[in-house]
Amino acid sequence: MEQLTQPDYQTKKKIAIREHIVEIASDSGEGAQTAGQIFGIISAKMGNGVWTVELIPAEIEPPPRSRAGVSGNRIRLGEKYMTNAGDLADVVIGFNEQVLYSRIDMQAYRPGTQIFLESKWSMDPDPSIREAYAEAVADFKKRGYEVFEVPMESECLKSVVDARRGKNVWVLGLLSMLYQRDMELIKLEIRNKLAKKGEKVIQTNYELLQSGFDWAMENLDFYYDLPCAKRSEAQVVMNGNQALALGAM
């Protein structure tokens, strides 16, 4: 298997943590749930305790950039077993600013929550969207959130024609750098999920994954160090639906 670029964390600030809560939030259909699922699976396979909860839109086919349209995943990961989804998110990936407000209304964030926010809306042709984005960024900072404006769209367009079909894998690369996830394990998971789509699609997703990782390496001066438990017994990684189905059988 082709090797991905080996990371060099020597120049970055290491922040030791025992657990973290990560949220990926987008409009419906942008793949945030899939990105969260893969991030959770890989974290579990690396030895972390993991608990995931899907973020489901409040409406059927909600309009884009609406507060009721948030879709995504919450992943709580730690050095020990996780038994619930936790309270306040530590790191949030937002594909647009509006979907985050539904989570804010649910008091899911705290002062100090880091928000990695798609920045393309600051240059949108529609002045009302540009204004809404600017107002939201200012509001987030006023609430005490740490906002990182990230050019997800423009970075994805270096690899794909439609960024909506690659942004979720790109942010998976960003998170992989931030939490030192095993990129080879992620590649295997991507290959398993996309096996029916052909080698070209798989390689494009590898490129997106590496691009997100590289952007984070070049633009972030810190990373999180989360210990992985060393377990002697065999482990099974599954979600609640799979466990319920096996129990029924």
PDB file of C-alpha atoms in Angstrom:
ATOM      1  CA  MET A   1       0.000   0.000   0.000  1.00  0.00           C
ATOM      2  CA  GLU A   2       1.240   3.486  -0.839  1.00  0.00           C
ATOM      3  CA  GLN A   3       2.620   5.204   2.271  1.00  0.00           C
ATOM      4  CA  LEU A   4       1.278   8.578   3.312  1.00  0.00           C
ATOM      5  CA  THR A   5       3.630  11.377   4.288  1.00  0.00           C
ATOM      6  CA  GLN A   6       5.074  10.771   7.751  1.00  0.00           C
ATOM      7  CA  PRO A   7       4.139  13.523  10.222  1.00  0.00           C
ATOM      8  CA  ASP A   8       6.640  15.718  12.053  1.00  0.00           C
ATOM      9  CA  TYR A   9       5.191  17.078  15.281  1.00  0.00           C
ATOM     10  CA  GLN A  10       8.489  18.298  16.734  1.00  0.00           C
ATOM     11  CA  THR A  11       7.799  21.998  16.179  1.00  0.00           C
ATOM     12  CA  LYS A  12       4.232  21.903  17.509  1.00  0.00           C
ATOM     13  CA  LYS A  13       2.823  22.358  21.000  1.00  0.00           C
ATOM     14  CA  LYS A  14       1.679  19.052  22.491  1.00  0.00           C
ATOM     15  CA  ILE A  15      -1.507  19.320  24.554  1.00  0.00           C
ATOM     16  CA  ALA A  16      -2.010  16.257  26.742  1.00  0.00           C
ATOM     17  CA  ILE A  17      -5.638  15.210  27.201  1.00  0.00           C
ATOM     18  CA  ARG A  18      -7.429  12.264  28.778  1.00  0.00           C
ATOM     19  CA  GLU A  19     -10.599  12.616  26.731  1.00  0.00           C
ATOM     20  CA  HIS A  20     -12.207  14.943  24.191  1.00  0.00           C
ATOM     21  CA  ILE A  21     -15.564  15.530  22.558  1.00  0.00           C
ATOM     22  CA  VAL A  22     -15.507  16.240  18.822  1.00  0.00           C
ATOM     23  CA  GLU A  23     -18.446  17.314  16.672  1.00  0.00           C
ATOM     24  CA  ILE A  24     -18.659  17.432  12.881  1.00  0.00           C
ATOM     25  CA  ALA A  25     -21.661  19.448  11.684  1.00  0.00           C
ATOM     26  CA  SER A  26     -22.865  20.182   8.166  1.00  0.00           C
ATOM     27  CA  ASP A  27     -25.940  20.456   5.994  1.00  0.00           C
ATOM     28  CA  SER A  28     -27.623  17.146   5.253  1.00  0.00           C
ATOM     29  CA  GLY A  29     -25.894  15.195   2.489  1.00  0.00           C
ATOM     30  CA  GLU A  30     -22.373  16.569   2.941  1.00  0.00           C
ATOM     31  CA  GLY A  31     -20.976  13.436   4.556  1.00  0.00           C
ATOM     32  CA  ALA A  32     -20.358  14.724   8.075  1.00  0.00           C
ATOM     33  CA  GLN A  33     -21.948  11.622   9.599  1.00  0.00           C
ATOM     34  CA  THR A  34     -19.665   9.355   7.574  1.00  0.00           C
ATOM     35  CA  ALA A  35     -16.579  11.341   8.576  1.00  0.00           C
ATOM     36  CA  GLY A  36     -17.578  11.073  12.223  1.00  0.00           C
ATOM     37  CA  GLN A  37     -18.202   7.354  11.939  1.00  0.00           C
ATOM     38  CA  ILE A  38     -14.769   6.732  10.421  1.00  0.00           C
ATOM     39  CA  PHE A  39     -13.062   8.933  13.014  1.00  0.00           C
ATOM     40  CA  GLY A  40     -14.799   6.995  15.787  1.00  0.00           C
ATOM     41  CA  ILE A  41     -14.019   3.590  14.289  1.00  0.00           C
ATOM     42  CA  ILE A  42     -10.326   4.393  13.854  1.00  0.00           C
ATOM     43  CA  SER A  43     -10.071   5.826  17.363  1.00  0.00           C
ATOM     44  CA  ALA A  44     -11.613   2.640  18.771  1.00  0.00           C
ATOM     45  CA  LYS A  45      -9.281   0.438  16.734  1.00  0.00           C
ATOM     46  CA  MET A  46      -6.323   2.433  18.061  1.00  0.00           C
ATOM     47  CA  GLY A  47      -7.391   1.631  21.634  1.00  0.00           C
ATOM     48  CA  ASN A  48      -9.450   4.631  22.709  1.00  0.00           C
ATOM     49  CA  GLY A  49     -12.797   4.370  24.396  1.00  0.00           C
ATOM     50  CA  VAL A  50     -15.394   5.832  22.011  1.00  0.00           C
ATOM     51  CA  TRP A  51     -19.039   6.888  22.180  1.00  0.00           C
ATOM     52  CA  THR A  52     -20.734   8.351  19.103  1.00  0.00           C
ATOM     53  CA  VAL A  53     -24.090  10.050  18.586  1.00  0.00           C
ATOM     54  CA  GLU A  54     -25.464  11.077  15.208  1.00  0.00           C
ATOM     55  CA  LEU A  55     -26.751  14.625  14.794  1.00  0.00           C
ATOM     56  CA  ILE A  56     -30.047  14.364  12.898  1.00  0.00           C
ATOM     57  CA  PRO A  57     -31.750  17.268  11.064  1.00  0.00           C
ATOM     58  CA  ALA A  58     -34.892  18.564  12.777  1.00  0.00           C
ATOM     59  CA  GLU A  59     -36.686  18.751   9.422  1.00  0.00           C
ATOM     60  CA  ILE A  60     -37.070  16.469   6.396  1.00  0.00           C
ATOM     61  CA  GLU A  61     -34.991  17.899   3.544  1.00  0.00           C
ATOM     62  CA  PRO A  62     -34.232  21.191   5.300  1.00  0.00           C
ATOM     63  CA  PRO A  63     -32.927  24.083   3.189  1.00  0.00           C
ATOM     64  CA  PRO A  64     -29.147  24.526   3.132  1.00  0.00           C
ATOM     65  CA  ARG A  65     -27.536  26.790   5.707  1.00  0.00           C
ATOM     66  CA  SER A  66     -30.472  26.497   8.105  1.00  0.00           C
ATOM     67  CA  ARG A  67     -30.337  26.033  11.851  1.00  0.00           C
ATOM     68  CA  ALA A  68     -32.760  23.116  11.672  1.00  0.00           C
ATOM     69  CA  GLY A  69     -30.636  21.361   9.065  1.00  0.00           C
ATOM     70  CA  VAL A  70     -27.652  20.299  11.151  1.00  0.00           C
ATOM     71  CA  SER A  71     -26.435  16.813  10.272  1.00  0.00           C
ATOM     72  CA  GLY A  72     -23.322  15.170  11.600  1.00  0.00           C
ATOM     73  CA  ASN A  73     -21.791  13.272  14.446  1.00  0.00           C
ATOM     74  CA  ARG A  74     -20.594  13.741  18.006  1.00  0.00           C
ATOM     75  CA  ILE A  75     -17.631  11.583  18.992  1.00  0.00           C
ATOM     76  CA  ARG A  76     -16.451  11.298  22.560  1.00  0.00           C
ATOM     77  CA  LEU A  77     -13.087   9.586  22.811  1.00  0.00           C
ATOM     78  CA  GLY A  78     -10.778   8.951  25.741  1.00  0.00           C
ATOM     79  CA  GLU A  79      -8.125   6.761  27.267  1.00  0.00           C
ATOM     80  CA  LYS A  80     -10.776   4.703  29.097  1.00  0.00           C
ATOM     81  CA  TYR A  81     -14.174   3.277  28.203  1.00  0.00           C
ATOM     82  CA  MET A  82     -16.805   5.910  27.390  1.00  0.00           C
ATOM     83  CA  THR A  83     -20.341   5.270  28.657  1.00  0.00           C
ATOM     84  CA  ASN A  84     -22.162   8.350  27.338  1.00  0.00           C
ATOM     85  CA  ALA A  85     -21.857  11.233  24.869  1.00  0.00           C
ATOM     86  CA  GLY A  86     -20.630  13.746  27.430  1.00  0.00           C
ATOM     87  CA  ASP A  87     -21.650  17.365  27.789  1.00  0.00           C
ATOM     88  CA  LEU A  88     -19.702  20.196  26.141  1.00  0.00           C
ATOM     89  CA  ALA A  89     -17.744  19.815  22.902  1.00  0.00           C
ATOM     90  CA  ASP A  90     -14.025  20.562  22.826  1.00  0.00           C
ATOM     91  CA  VAL A  91     -13.516  20.651  19.046  1.00  0.00           C
ATOM     92  CA  VAL A  92     -16.122  21.383  16.361  1.00  0.00           C
ATOM     93  CA  ILE A  93     -15.844  21.119  12.584  1.00  0.00           C
ATOM     94  CA  GLY A  94     -18.477  23.324  10.932  1.00  0.00           C
ATOM     95  CA  PHE A  95     -19.230  23.223   7.209  1.00  0.00           C
ATOM     96  CA  ASN A  96     -21.227  26.434   7.624  1.00  0.00           C
ATOM     97  CA  GLU A  97     -21.907  28.756  10.520  1.00  0.00           C
ATOM     98  CA  GLN A  98     -25.700  28.471  10.612  1.00  0.00           C
ATOM     99  CA  VAL A  99     -25.902  24.769  11.471  1.00  0.00           C
ATOM    100  CA  LEU A 100     -23.824  25.413  14.581  1.00  0.00           C
ATOM    101  CA  TYR A 101     -26.516  27.589  16.103  1.00  0.00           C
ATOM    102  CA  SER A 102     -28.805  24.620  16.707  1.00  0.00           C
ATOM    103  CA  ARG A 103     -26.009  23.070  18.758  1.00  0.00           C
ATOM    104  CA  ILE A 104     -25.421  26.359  20.570  1.00  0.00           C
ATOM    105  CA  ASP A 105     -29.137  26.495  21.390  1.00  0.00           C
ATOM    106  CA  MET A 106     -28.751  23.039  22.943  1.00  0.00           C
ATOM    107  CA  GLN A 107     -25.831  24.342  25.025  1.00  0.00           C
ATOM    108  CA  ALA A 108     -23.440  21.852  23.439  1.00  0.00           C
ATOM    109  CA  TYR A 109     -20.425  24.204  23.441  1.00  0.00           C
ATOM    110  CA  ARG A 110     -18.466  26.110  26.090  1.00  0.00           C
ATOM    111  CA  PRO A 111     -16.098  29.071  26.262  1.00  0.00           C
ATOM    112  CA  GLY A 112     -12.867  27.707  24.811  1.00  0.00           C
ATOM    113  CA  THR A 113     -14.523  25.299  22.377  1.00  0.00           C
ATOM    114  CA  GLN A 114     -12.450  25.292  19.199  1.00  0.00           C
ATOM    115  CA  ILE A 115     -14.466  25.776  16.013  1.00  0.00           C
ATOM    116  CA  PHE A 116     -12.858  24.933  12.672  1.00  0.00           C
ATOM    117  CA  LEU A 117     -15.199  26.735  10.298  1.00  0.00           C
ATOM    118  CA  GLU A 118     -15.512  26.593   6.509  1.00  0.00           C
ATOM    119  CA  SER A 119     -14.458  30.085   5.388  1.00  0.00           C
ATOM    120  CA  LYS A 120     -15.821  30.097   1.831  1.00  0.00           C
ATOM    121  CA  TRP A 121     -18.955  31.924   2.989  1.00  0.00           C
ATOM    122  CA  SER A 122     -16.890  35.051   3.628  1.00  0.00           C
ATOM    123  CA  MET A 123     -16.471  35.356  -0.145  1.00  0.00           C
ATOM    124  CA  ASP A 124     -19.947  34.244  -1.233  1.00  0.00           C
ATOM    125  CA  PRO A 125     -21.490  36.225  -4.139  1.00  0.00           C
ATOM    126  CA  ASP A 126     -24.598  36.825  -2.014  1.00  0.00           C
ATOM    127  CA  PRO A 127     -23.945  39.797   0.306  1.00  0.00           C
ATOM    128  CA  SER A 128     -26.519  38.542   2.816  1.00  0.00           C
ATOM    129  CA  ILE A 129     -24.565  35.289   3.206  1.00  0.00           C
ATOM    130  CA  ARG A 130     -21.291  37.172   3.622  1.00  0.00           C
ATOM    131  CA  GLU A 131     -22.921  39.353   6.265  1.00  0.00           C
ATOM    132  CA  ALA A 132     -24.456  36.379   8.101  1.00  0.00           C
ATOM    133  CA  TYR A 133     -21.085  34.636   8.146  1.00  0.00           C
ATOM    134  CA  ALA A 134     -19.248  37.691   9.488  1.00  0.00           C
ATOM    135  CA  GLU A 135     -21.885  38.246  12.168  1.00  0.00           C
ATOM    136  CA  ALA A 136     -21.696  34.605  13.242  1.00  0.00           C
ATOM    137  CA  VAL A 137     -17.894  34.603  13.483  1.00  0.00           C
ATOM    138  CA  ALA A 138     -18.026  37.746  15.624  1.00  0.00           C
ATOM    139  CA  ASP A 139     -20.755  36.184  17.767  1.00  0.00           C
ATOM    140  CA  PHE A 140     -18.806  32.947  18.230  1.00  0.00           C
ATOM    141  CA  LYS A 141     -15.760  34.879  19.412  1.00  0.00           C
ATOM    142  CA  LYS A 142     -17.907  36.965  21.754  1.00  0.00           C
ATOM    143  CA  ARG A 143     -19.221  33.738  23.293  1.00  0.00           C
ATOM    144  CA  GLY A 144     -15.633  32.718  24.006  1.00  0.00           C
ATOM    145  CA  TYR A 145     -15.210  30.114  21.265  1.00  0.00           C
ATOM    146  CA  GLU A 146     -11.832  29.873  19.544  1.00  0.00           C
ATOM    147  CA  VAL A 147     -12.531  30.198  15.818  1.00  0.00           C
ATOM    148  CA  PHE A 148     -10.246  28.882  13.072  1.00  0.00           C
ATOM    149  CA  GLU A 149     -11.421  29.926   9.606  1.00  0.00           C
ATOM    150  CA  VAL A 150     -10.496  27.093   7.249  1.00  0.00           C
ATOM    151  CA  PRO A 151     -10.526  27.203   3.409  1.00  0.00           C
ATOM    152  CA  MET A 152     -12.058  23.737   3.057  1.00  0.00           C
ATOM    153  CA  GLU A 153     -13.738  24.392  -0.289  1.00  0.00           C
ATOM    154  CA  SER A 154     -10.702  25.808  -2.089  1.00  0.00           C
ATOM    155  CA  GLU A 155      -8.442  23.076  -0.739  1.00  0.00           C
ATOM    156  CA  CYS A 156     -10.853  20.333  -1.828  1.00  0.00           C
ATOM    157  CA  LEU A 157     -11.194  21.829  -5.306  1.00  0.00           C
ATOM    158  CA  LYS A 158      -7.516  21.049  -5.871  1.00  0.00           C
ATOM    159  CA  SER A 159      -8.517  17.372  -5.933  1.00  0.00           C
ATOM    160  CA  VAL A 160     -12.189  17.224  -6.970  1.00  0.00           C
ATOM    161  CA  VAL A 161     -14.623  19.179  -9.127  1.00  0.00           C
ATOM    162  CA  ASP A 162     -17.417  19.081  -6.523  1.00  0.00           C
ATOM    163  CA  ALA A 163     -16.137  19.898  -3.036  1.00  0.00           C
ATOM    164  CA  ARG A 164     -19.355  18.553  -1.466  1.00  0.00           C
ATOM    165  CA  ARG A 165     -18.162  15.091  -2.477  1.00  0.00           C
ATOM    166  CA  GLY A 166     -14.823  15.402  -0.734  1.00  0.00           C
ATOM    167  CA  LYS A 167     -15.028  17.850   2.138  1.00  0.00           C
ATOM    168  CA  ASN A 168     -15.864  15.166   4.694  1.00  0.00           C
ATOM    169  CA  VAL A 169     -12.702  13.197   3.905  1.00  0.00           C
ATOM    170  CA  TRP A 170     -10.640  16.392   3.873  1.00  0.00           C
ATOM    171  CA  VAL A 171     -11.736  17.298   7.423  1.00  0.00           C
ATOM    172  CA  LEU A 172     -11.019  13.711   8.441  1.00  0.00           C
ATOM    173  CA  GLY A 173      -7.429  14.419   7.418  1.00  0.00           C
ATOM    174  CA  LEU A 174      -7.406  17.582   9.532  1.00  0.00           C
ATOM    175  CA  LEU A 175      -8.681  15.670  12.561  1.00  0.00           C
ATOM    176  CA  SER A 176      -6.155  12.912  11.933  1.00  0.00           C
ATOM    177  CA  MET A 177      -3.315  15.395  12.321  1.00  0.00           C
ATOM    178  CA  LEU A 178      -4.913  17.059  15.335  1.00  0.00           C
ATOM    179  CA  TYR A 179      -5.343  13.767  17.227  1.00  0.00           C
ATOM    180  CA  GLN A 180      -2.470  11.756  15.712  1.00  0.00           C
ATOM    181  CA  ARG A 181      -4.760   9.165  14.164  1.00  0.00           C
ATOM    182  CA  ASP A 182      -3.304   6.259  12.203  1.00  0.00           C
ATOM    183  CA  MET A 183      -3.554   7.314   8.558  1.00  0.00           C
ATOM    184  CA  GLU A 184      -3.010   3.805   7.240  1.00  0.00           C
ATOM    185  CA  LEU A 185      -5.980   2.548   9.254  1.00  0.00           C
ATOM    186  CA  ILE A 186      -8.076   5.381   7.847  1.00  0.00           C
ATOM    187  CA  LYS A 187      -7.024   4.485   4.315  1.00  0.00           C
ATOM    188  CA  LEU A 188      -8.110   0.892   4.884  1.00  0.00           C
ATOM    189  CA  GLU A 189     -11.480   2.070   6.196  1.00  0.00           C
ATOM    190  CA  ILE A 190     -11.921   4.369   3.185  1.00  0.00           C
ATOM    191  CA  ARG A 191     -11.054   1.510   0.837  1.00  0.00           C
ATOM    192  CA  ASN A 192     -13.600  -0.746   2.539  1.00  0.00           C
ATOM    193  CA  LYS A 193     -16.343   1.866   2.262  1.00  0.00           C
ATOM    194  CA  LEU A 194     -15.584   2.795  -1.351  1.00  0.00           C
ATOM    195  CA  ALA A 195     -14.595  -0.610  -2.716  1.00  0.00           C
ATOM    196  CA  LYS A 196     -17.519  -0.683  -5.166  1.00  0.00           C
ATOM    197  CA  LYS A 197     -16.729   2.780  -6.562  1.00  0.00           C
ATOM    198  CA  GLY A 198     -13.413   1.826  -8.127  1.00  0.00           C
ATOM    199  CA  GLU A 199      -9.733   2.561  -7.630  1.00  0.00           C
ATOM    200  CA  LYS A 200      -9.844   6.082  -9.077  1.00  0.00           C
ATOM    201  CA  VAL A 201     -12.393   7.226  -6.495  1.00  0.00           C
ATOM    202  CA  ILE A 202     -10.412   5.565  -3.705  1.00  0.00           C
ATOM    203  CA  GLN A 203      -7.173   7.281  -4.743  1.00  0.00           C
ATOM    204  CA  THR A 204      -8.941  10.653  -4.979  1.00  0.00           C
ATOM    205  CA  ASN A 205     -10.151  10.214  -1.410  1.00  0.00           C
ATOM    206  CA  TYR A 206      -6.631   9.325  -0.294  1.00  0.00           C
ATOM    207  CA  GLU A 207      -5.503  12.599  -1.860  1.00  0.00           C
ATOM    208  CA  LEU A 208      -8.219  14.532  -0.021  1.00  0.00           C
ATOM    209  CA  LEU A 209      -7.281  12.850   3.248  1.00  0.00           C
ATOM    210  CA  GLN A 210      -3.625  13.789   2.822  1.00  0.00           C
ATOM    211  CA  SER A 211      -4.548  17.327   1.783  1.00  0.00           C
ATOM    212  CA  GLY A 212      -6.517  17.908   4.991  1.00  0.00           C
ATOM    213  CA  PHE A 213      -3.693  16.454   7.047  1.00  0.00           C
ATOM    214  CA  ASP A 214      -1.098  18.613   5.290  1.00  0.00           C
ATOM    215  CA  TRP A 215      -3.158  21.788   5.703  1.00  0.00           C
ATOM    216  CA  ALA A 216      -3.399  21.160   9.435  1.00  0.00           C
ATOM    217  CA  MET A 217       0.326  20.462   9.631  1.00  0.00           C
ATOM    218  CA  GLU A 218       1.126  23.717   7.867  1.00  0.00           C
ATOM    219  CA  ASN A 219      -1.393  25.964   9.630  1.00  0.00           C
ATOM    220  CA  LEU A 220      -1.865  24.664  13.182  1.00  0.00           C
ATOM    221  CA  ASP A 221       0.846  25.003  15.803  1.00  0.00           C
ATOM    222  CA  PHE A 222      -0.559  22.461  18.253  1.00  0.00           C
ATOM    223  CA  TYR A 223      -1.892  18.921  18.465  1.00  0.00           C
ATOM    224  CA  TYR A 224      -3.587  16.731  21.062  1.00  0.00           C
ATOM    225  CA  ASP A 225      -1.881  13.797  22.720  1.00  0.00           C
ATOM    226  CA  LEU A 226      -4.498  11.251  23.771  1.00  0.00           C
ATOM    227  CA  PRO A 227      -3.160   7.971  25.195  1.00  0.00           C
ATOM    228  CA  CYS A 228      -4.471   4.759  23.675  1.00  0.00           C
ATOM    229  CA  ALA A 229      -5.154   1.928  26.095  1.00  0.00           C
ATOM    230  CA  LYS A 230      -3.082  -1.218  25.653  1.00  0.00           C
ATOM    231  CA  ARG A 231      -5.528  -4.101  25.832  1.00  0.00           C
ATOM    232  CA  SER A 232      -4.527  -7.744  26.002  1.00  0.00           C
ATOM    233  CA  GLU A 233      -7.979  -9.112  25.214  1.00  0.00           C
ATOM    234  CA  ALA A 234      -9.582  -9.050  21.768  1.00  0.00           C
ATOM    235  CA  GLN A 235     -11.921  -6.133  21.094  1.00  0.00           C
ATOM    236  CA  VAL A 236     -14.981  -5.826  18.864  1.00  0.00           C
ATOM    237  CA  VAL A 237     -15.731  -2.460  17.257  1.00  0.00           C
ATOM    238  CA  MET A 238     -19.411  -1.971  16.415  1.00  0.00           C
ATOM    239  CA  ASN A 239     -22.139   0.624  16.665  1.00  0.00           C
ATOM    240  CA  GLY A 240     -25.405   0.333  18.581  1.00  0.00           C
ATOM    241  CA  ASN A 241     -27.418  -0.798  15.568  1.00  0.00           C
ATOM    242  CA  GLN A 242     -24.970  -3.619  14.891  1.00  0.00           C
ATOM    243  CA  ALA A 243     -25.007  -4.685  18.539  1.00  0.00           C
ATOM    244  CA  LEU A 244     -28.823  -4.697  18.586  1.00  0.00           C
ATOM    245  CA  ALA A 245     -28.967  -6.771  15.400  1.00  0.00           C
ATOM    246  CA  LEU A 246     -26.481  -9.328  16.740  1.00  0.00           C
ATOM    247  CA  GLY A 247     -28.407  -9.531  20.005  1.00  0.00           C
ATOM    248  CA  ALA A 248     -31.657 -10.163  18.145  1.00  0.00           C
ATOM    249  CA  MET A 249     -30.047 -12.976  16.161  1.00  0.00           C
TER     250      MET A 249
END
